[in-house]
mmCIF file of C-alpha atoms and ligand atoms in Angstrom:
data_model
loop_
_atom_site.group_PDB
_atom_site.id
_atom_site.type_symbol
_atom_site.label_atom_id
_atom_site.label_comp_id
_atom_site.label_asym_id
_atom_site.label_seq_id
_atom_site.Cartn_x
_atom_site.Cartn_y
_atom_site.Cartn_z
ATOM 1 C CA MET A 1 56.168 70.891 177.259
ATOM 2 C CA PHE A 2 54.714 73.397 179.587
ATOM 3 C CA LYS A 3 51.012 73.030 179.359
ATOM 4 C CA GLY A 4 48.353 75.792 180.713
ATOM 5 C CA ARG A 5 47.649 73.764 183.992
ATOM 6 C CA ILE A 6 50.921 73.432 184.988
ATOM 7 C CA ILE A 7 51.706 77.293 184.451
ATOM 8 C CA GLU A 8 48.356 77.929 186.179
ATOM 9 C CA ILE A 9 49.350 75.899 189.345
ATOM 10 C CA ALA A 10 52.734 77.769 189.167
ATOM 11 C CA ASP A 11 51.315 81.305 189.074
ATOM 12 C CA TYR A 12 49.958 80.584 192.674
ATOM 13 C CA ILE A 13 53.645 79.952 193.762
ATOM 14 C CA SER A 14 55.387 83.119 195.881
ATOM 15 C CA LYS A 15 59.237 83.472 194.610
ATOM 16 C CA ASN A 16 61.460 81.281 196.269
ATOM 17 C CA SER A 17 59.131 79.728 198.628
ATOM 18 C CA GLN A 18 59.194 75.940 200.280
ATOM 19 C CA VAL A 19 57.403 73.964 197.699
ATOM 20 C CA LEU A 20 56.337 70.036 198.593
ATOM 21 C CA ASP A 21 54.933 68.405 195.324
ATOM 22 C CA ILE A 22 53.145 65.420 196.230
ATOM 23 C CA GLY A 23 52.771 63.318 193.306
ATOM 24 C CA THR A 24 55.412 64.757 191.118
ATOM 25 C CA ASP A 25 55.615 61.756 188.546
ATOM 26 C CA HIS A 26 57.598 63.138 185.945
ATOM 27 C CA GLY A 27 58.649 66.125 187.750
ATOM 28 C CA TYR A 28 57.187 68.663 185.205
ATOM 29 C CA ILE A 29 55.960 70.846 187.873
ATOM 30 C CA PRO A 30 59.226 71.583 189.503
ATOM 31 C CA LEU A 31 60.945 71.939 186.369
ATOM 32 C CA TYR A 32 58.792 74.567 185.483
ATOM 33 C CA LEU A 33 59.331 76.108 188.830
ATOM 34 C CA LEU A 34 63.067 75.748 188.630
ATOM 35 C CA LYS A 35 63.190 76.777 184.751
ATOM 36 C CA ASN A 36 61.337 80.042 185.604
ATOM 37 C CA LYS A 37 63.227 80.723 188.546
ATOM 38 C CA ILE A 38 60.409 80.921 190.551
ATOM 39 C CA THR A 39 62.133 78.598 193.432
ATOM 40 C CA ASP A 40 64.495 76.090 193.586
ATOM 41 C CA LYS A 41 63.436 75.027 196.979
ATOM 42 C CA ILE A 42 61.661 71.894 196.036
ATOM 43 C CA THR A 43 60.817 68.593 197.603
ATOM 44 C CA ALA A 44 59.275 66.405 194.868
ATOM 45 C CA THR A 45 57.859 63.176 196.100
ATOM 46 C CA ASP A 46 56.145 60.012 194.331
ATOM 47 C CA ILE A 47 54.504 56.969 195.945
ATOM 48 C CA ASN A 48 56.191 54.848 193.247
ATOM 49 C CA THR A 49 60.050 54.212 192.778
ATOM 50 C CA LYS A 50 59.325 54.505 188.539
ATOM 51 C CA PRO A 51 58.012 58.283 188.583
ATOM 52 C CA LEU A 52 60.599 59.403 191.062
ATOM 53 C CA LEU A 53 63.392 58.131 189.033
ATOM 54 C CA GLN A 54 61.776 59.687 185.948
ATOM 55 C CA ALA A 55 61.859 63.115 187.733
ATOM 56 C CA LYS A 56 65.321 62.696 188.786
ATOM 57 C CA LYS A 57 65.893 62.275 184.804
ATOM 58 C CA THR A 58 63.572 65.626 184.304
ATOM 59 C CA LEU A 59 65.674 67.266 186.920
ATOM 60 C CA ILE A 60 69.143 66.091 185.763
ATOM 61 C CA ASP A 61 70.191 69.586 184.912
ATOM 62 C CA TYR A 62 69.528 70.620 188.848
ATOM 63 C CA LYS A 63 71.223 67.436 190.412
ATOM 64 C CA ASP A 64 73.650 69.182 192.110
ATOM 65 C CA LEU A 65 71.183 71.747 193.769
ATOM 66 C CA GLU A 66 70.874 71.102 197.332
ATOM 67 C CA THR A 67 67.551 72.595 198.106
ATOM 68 C CA LEU A 68 65.843 70.181 195.476
ATOM 69 C CA LYS A 69 65.002 66.784 197.350
ATOM 70 C CA PHE A 70 63.587 63.589 196.049
ATOM 71 C CA ILE A 71 61.339 61.466 198.613
ATOM 72 C CA LYS A 72 59.853 58.225 197.740
ATOM 73 C CA SER A 73 56.484 59.062 199.999
ATOM 74 C CA ASN A 74 53.038 57.560 200.601
ATOM 75 C CA GLY A 75 51.849 61.620 200.869
ATOM 76 C CA PHE A 76 53.278 63.037 203.712
ATOM 77 C CA GLU A 77 53.862 59.662 205.394
ATOM 78 C CA ASN A 78 57.990 60.047 205.039
ATOM 79 C CA ILE A 79 57.997 63.681 205.059
ATOM 80 C CA ILE A 80 59.692 64.727 208.095
ATOM 81 C CA ASP A 81 59.469 68.714 207.813
ATOM 82 C CA ILE A 82 56.250 69.505 207.371
ATOM 83 C CA ALA A 83 55.827 72.514 208.700
ATOM 84 C CA SER A 84 58.511 73.807 206.777
ATOM 85 C CA TYR A 85 56.631 74.362 203.547
ATOM 86 C CA GLN A 86 54.780 77.423 202.378
ATOM 87 C CA TYR A 87 53.340 75.462 199.065
ATOM 88 C CA ILE A 88 51.642 71.967 198.917
ATOM 89 C CA ILE A 89 51.132 70.844 195.525
ATOM 90 C CA ILE A 90 48.765 67.718 194.840
ATOM 91 C CA ALA A 91 48.306 67.434 191.187
ATOM 92 C CA GLY A 92 47.041 65.145 188.800
ATOM 93 C CA LEU A 93 45.502 62.940 191.372
ATOM 94 C CA GLY A 94 41.846 61.764 192.262
ATOM 95 C CA GLY A 95 39.742 63.604 194.334
ATOM 96 C CA LYS A 96 38.941 61.102 196.783
ATOM 97 C CA THR A 97 43.072 60.349 196.785
ATOM 98 C CA ILE A 98 43.859 63.593 197.545
ATOM 99 C CA GLU A 99 41.573 63.575 200.420
ATOM 100 C CA ILE A 100 43.190 60.735 202.051
ATOM 101 C CA ILE A 101 46.472 62.383 201.726
ATOM 102 C CA LEU A 102 45.358 65.535 203.401
ATOM 103 C CA LYS A 103 43.760 63.814 206.261
ATOM 104 C CA ASN A 104 47.441 63.705 207.839
ATOM 105 C CA TYR A 105 48.016 67.076 207.106
ATOM 106 C CA ASN A 106 47.192 69.978 209.822
ATOM 107 C CA ASP A 107 49.912 72.697 209.367
ATOM 108 C CA ASN A 108 49.329 76.361 207.510
ATOM 109 C CA ALA A 109 50.804 75.593 204.132
ATOM 110 C CA ILE A 110 48.782 77.128 200.991
ATOM 111 C CA LEU A 111 47.252 73.898 199.249
ATOM 112 C CA ILE A 112 47.421 74.116 195.303
ATOM 113 C CA LEU A 113 45.148 71.065 194.580
ATOM 114 C CA ASN A 114 44.069 69.450 191.179
ATOM 115 C CA PRO A 115 41.981 66.849 191.188
ATOM 116 C CA THR A 116 41.416 64.941 188.134
ATOM 117 C CA ASN A 117 37.778 63.913 189.572
ATOM 118 C CA ASN A 118 35.613 63.837 192.763
ATOM 119 C CA GLU A 119 36.095 67.461 193.232
ATOM 120 C CA ALA A 120 32.947 67.974 195.584
ATOM 121 C CA ILE A 121 34.197 65.143 197.755
ATOM 122 C CA LEU A 122 37.543 67.070 197.741
ATOM 123 C CA ARG A 123 35.293 70.504 198.701
ATOM 124 C CA LYS A 124 33.560 68.681 201.071
ATOM 125 C CA PHE A 125 36.780 67.387 202.831
ATOM 126 C CA LEU A 126 38.397 70.956 202.822
ATOM 127 C CA TYR A 127 35.217 72.694 204.271
ATOM 128 C CA ASP A 128 34.203 69.996 207.037
ATOM 129 C CA ASN A 129 38.138 69.969 207.891
ATOM 130 C CA LYS A 130 38.118 73.815 208.217
ATOM 131 C CA PHE A 131 40.470 74.570 204.674
ATOM 132 C CA LYS A 132 39.238 78.027 203.065
ATOM 133 C CA ILE A 133 39.051 77.643 199.294
ATOM 134 C CA GLU A 134 40.407 81.024 198.490
ATOM 135 C CA ASP A 135 40.615 80.598 195.168
ATOM 136 C CA GLU A 136 39.581 78.501 192.133
ATOM 137 C CA LYS A 137 40.773 78.036 188.417
ATOM 138 C CA LEU A 138 38.830 76.102 185.572
ATOM 139 C CA ILE A 139 41.617 75.509 182.756
ATOM 140 C CA TYR A 140 40.184 73.919 179.357
ATOM 141 C CA GLU A 141 42.766 72.491 177.190
ATOM 142 C CA ASN A 142 42.935 69.847 174.657
ATOM 143 C CA ASN A 143 38.994 69.016 175.265
ATOM 144 C CA ILE A 144 39.814 68.621 178.707
ATOM 145 C CA TYR A 145 38.407 70.525 181.700
ATOM 146 C CA SER A 146 40.857 70.968 184.799
ATOM 147 C CA ILE A 147 40.245 72.382 188.289
ATOM 148 C CA ILE A 148 42.858 73.853 190.342
ATOM 149 C CA ILE A 149 42.082 74.775 194.023
ATOM 150 C CA LYS A 150 43.997 77.025 196.219
ATOM 151 C CA ALA A 151 43.146 76.405 199.989
ATOM 152 C CA LYS A 152 44.299 77.211 203.196
ATOM 153 C CA LYS A 153 43.805 75.747 207.147
ATOM 154 C CA GLN A 154 41.275 78.523 208.583
ATOM 155 C CA TYR A 155 40.756 76.973 212.296
ATOM 156 C CA LYS A 156 37.132 78.159 212.068
ATOM 157 C CA VAL A 157 34.010 76.541 211.023
ATOM 158 C CA LEU A 158 33.105 77.368 207.574
ATOM 159 C CA LYS A 159 29.640 77.424 205.979
ATOM 160 C CA TYR A 160 28.648 76.074 202.673
ATOM 161 C CA ASN A 161 25.639 74.324 200.677
ATOM 162 C CA GLN A 162 25.504 71.783 198.241
ATOM 163 C CA ARG A 163 26.055 74.329 195.330
ATOM 164 C CA ASP A 164 29.156 75.244 196.811
ATOM 165 C CA LEU A 165 30.345 71.654 196.979
ATOM 166 C CA VAL A 166 29.095 70.754 193.336
ATOM 167 C CA LEU A 167 30.307 74.087 191.347
ATOM 168 C CA GLY A 168 32.722 75.527 193.572
ATOM 169 C CA PRO A 169 32.156 78.783 195.870
ATOM 170 C CA ILE A 170 34.583 80.878 193.452
ATOM 171 C CA LEU A 171 33.806 79.417 190.114
ATOM 172 C CA ILE A 172 30.255 80.454 190.889
ATOM 173 C CA LYS A 173 31.774 83.745 191.277
ATOM 174 C CA LYS A 174 33.936 83.920 188.217
ATOM 175 C CA ASN A 175 31.356 82.071 186.180
ATOM 176 C CA ASN A 176 33.043 83.308 182.887
ATOM 177 C CA LYS A 177 32.329 81.469 179.404
ATOM 178 C CA VAL A 178 34.941 78.558 180.123
ATOM 179 C CA ILE A 179 32.970 78.026 183.504
ATOM 180 C CA SER A 180 29.445 78.376 182.316
ATOM 181 C CA GLN A 181 30.235 75.776 179.229
ATOM 182 C CA PHE A 182 31.421 73.096 181.688
ATOM 183 C CA PHE A 183 28.676 73.701 184.476
ATOM 184 C CA TYR A 184 26.368 73.301 181.263
ATOM 185 C CA GLN A 185 28.041 69.993 179.904
ATOM 186 C CA LYS A 186 28.158 68.520 183.069
ATOM 187 C CA GLY A 187 24.142 69.310 183.671
ATOM 188 C CA ILE A 188 23.479 67.196 180.271
ATOM 189 C CA TYR A 189 25.531 64.576 181.693
ATOM 190 C CA PHE A 190 23.960 64.082 184.805
ATOM 191 C CA GLN A 191 20.727 64.423 182.894
ATOM 192 C CA ASN A 192 21.441 61.579 180.459
ATOM 193 C CA ILE A 193 22.479 59.574 183.532
ATOM 194 C CA PHE A 194 19.250 59.950 185.122
ATOM 195 C CA LEU A 195 16.801 59.500 182.141
ATOM 196 C CA LYS A 196 18.596 55.528 182.619
ATOM 197 C CA SER A 197 19.865 55.137 186.305
ATOM 198 C CA LYS A 198 16.480 57.263 187.849
ATOM 199 C CA LYS A 199 18.541 58.027 190.798
ATOM 200 C CA GLU A 200 17.139 61.371 192.399
ATOM 201 C CA GLU A 201 21.141 61.982 193.375
ATOM 202 C CA HIS A 202 21.844 62.550 189.330
ATOM 203 C CA LYS A 203 18.686 64.215 188.986
ATOM 204 C CA GLU A 204 19.749 66.871 191.877
ATOM 205 C CA LEU A 205 23.416 67.165 190.237
ATOM 206 C CA ALA A 206 21.865 68.338 186.638
ATOM 207 C CA LYS A 207 19.494 70.697 188.264
ATOM 208 C CA ILE A 208 22.275 72.218 190.122
ATOM 209 C CA TYR A 209 24.551 72.447 187.136
ATOM 210 C CA LEU A 210 22.111 73.641 184.882
ATOM 211 C CA SER A 211 20.932 76.213 187.502
ATOM 212 C CA ASN A 212 23.837 78.138 186.640
ATOM 213 C CA LYS A 213 23.265 81.053 183.849
ATOM 214 C CA LEU A 214 26.157 82.891 182.139
ATOM 215 C CA LYS A 215 26.030 86.742 184.111
HETATM 216 C C1 SAM B 301 48.826 61.624 186.555
HETATM 217 S S1 SAM B 301 50.416 61.863 188.204
HETATM 218 C C2 SAM B 301 50.110 63.672 188.015
HETATM 219 C C3 SAM B 301 51.745 64.011 188.076
HETATM 220 C C4 SAM B 301 51.844 65.696 188.217
HETATM 221 N N1 SAM B 301 51.582 65.924 189.495
HETATM 222 C C5 SAM B 301 51.099 66.565 187.239
HETATM 223 O O1 SAM B 301 49.892 67.161 187.796
HETATM 224 O O2 SAM B 301 51.654 66.646 186.304
HETATM 225 C C6 SAM B 301 50.024 61.111 189.659
HETATM 226 C C7 SAM B 301 51.330 60.772 190.100
HETATM 227 O O3 SAM B 301 50.976 60.461 191.629
HETATM 228 C C8 SAM B 301 51.468 59.570 192.213
HETATM 229 N N2 SAM B 301 50.644 59.193 193.237
HETATM 230 C C9 SAM B 301 49.496 58.523 193.713
HETATM 231 N N3 SAM B 301 48.949 58.212 194.791
HETATM 232 C C10 SAM B 301 50.175 58.732 195.354
HETATM 233 C C11 SAM B 301 50.180 59.275 197.106
HETATM 234 N N4 SAM B 301 49.375 58.518 197.897
HETATM 235 N N5 SAM B 301 51.130 59.935 197.592
HETATM 236 C C12 SAM B 301 52.244 60.357 196.623
HETATM 237 N N6 SAM B 301 52.317 59.959 195.196
HETATM 238 C C13 SAM B 301 51.032 59.609 195.011
HETATM 239 C C14 SAM B 301 51.767 58.314 191.020
HETATM 240 O O4 SAM B 301 52.711 57.647 191.339
HETATM 241 C C15 SAM B 301 51.805 59.199 189.791
HETATM 242 O O5 SAM B 301 53.256 59.411 189.593
#
């Protein structure tokens, strides 16, 4: 049941830390954290009732745990003790939705973000709002690429360029085989789109992705 993506997200969480999982859905990330004794101080939230009920089912073995909470909430809306969380996980949501959720966040937790799309928009938001990208991972499983971003508020202006936004500052540095393959595929994708759209933005994206060379 636990895929590489969940394992890699959990890998960032330090032992016995206070974790807020926004958009928990089936509750698989909390389940992994509990099963592997990483932490039991978890608040699982979701905007919708059904997924939250599903998460309660998934975590039925832990129902008597006082430190495990379930809250129905749109982002941080119904979370009262926001500053008490050391880690905030927002995984499997679109980059723009993650951006909207984080607009109300001004504390110091380590953010573990796993956008399903629009990662460049999310990175721009992070830079513009003084969240430093401390690490990034690219997971490839079942023919799907998945990006995991670790970020934290820095309270200072962070410089960036278009390449940082599109490729990711850490992925550029790591640049392993999986990463360079991902960039190449994206480059070809945008090149083909440009052939039809003739839009400069697509040409520019293709250029940035294809500018990467495997070290
Ligand atoms: C695809 S699931 C991701 C599940 C899980 N986080 C994971 O990575 O495996 C997305 C979940 O986010 C919830 N969601 C969407 N927008 C949300 C918001 N603004 N606040 C909280 N939850 C939200 C949805 O209801 C859904 O259950």
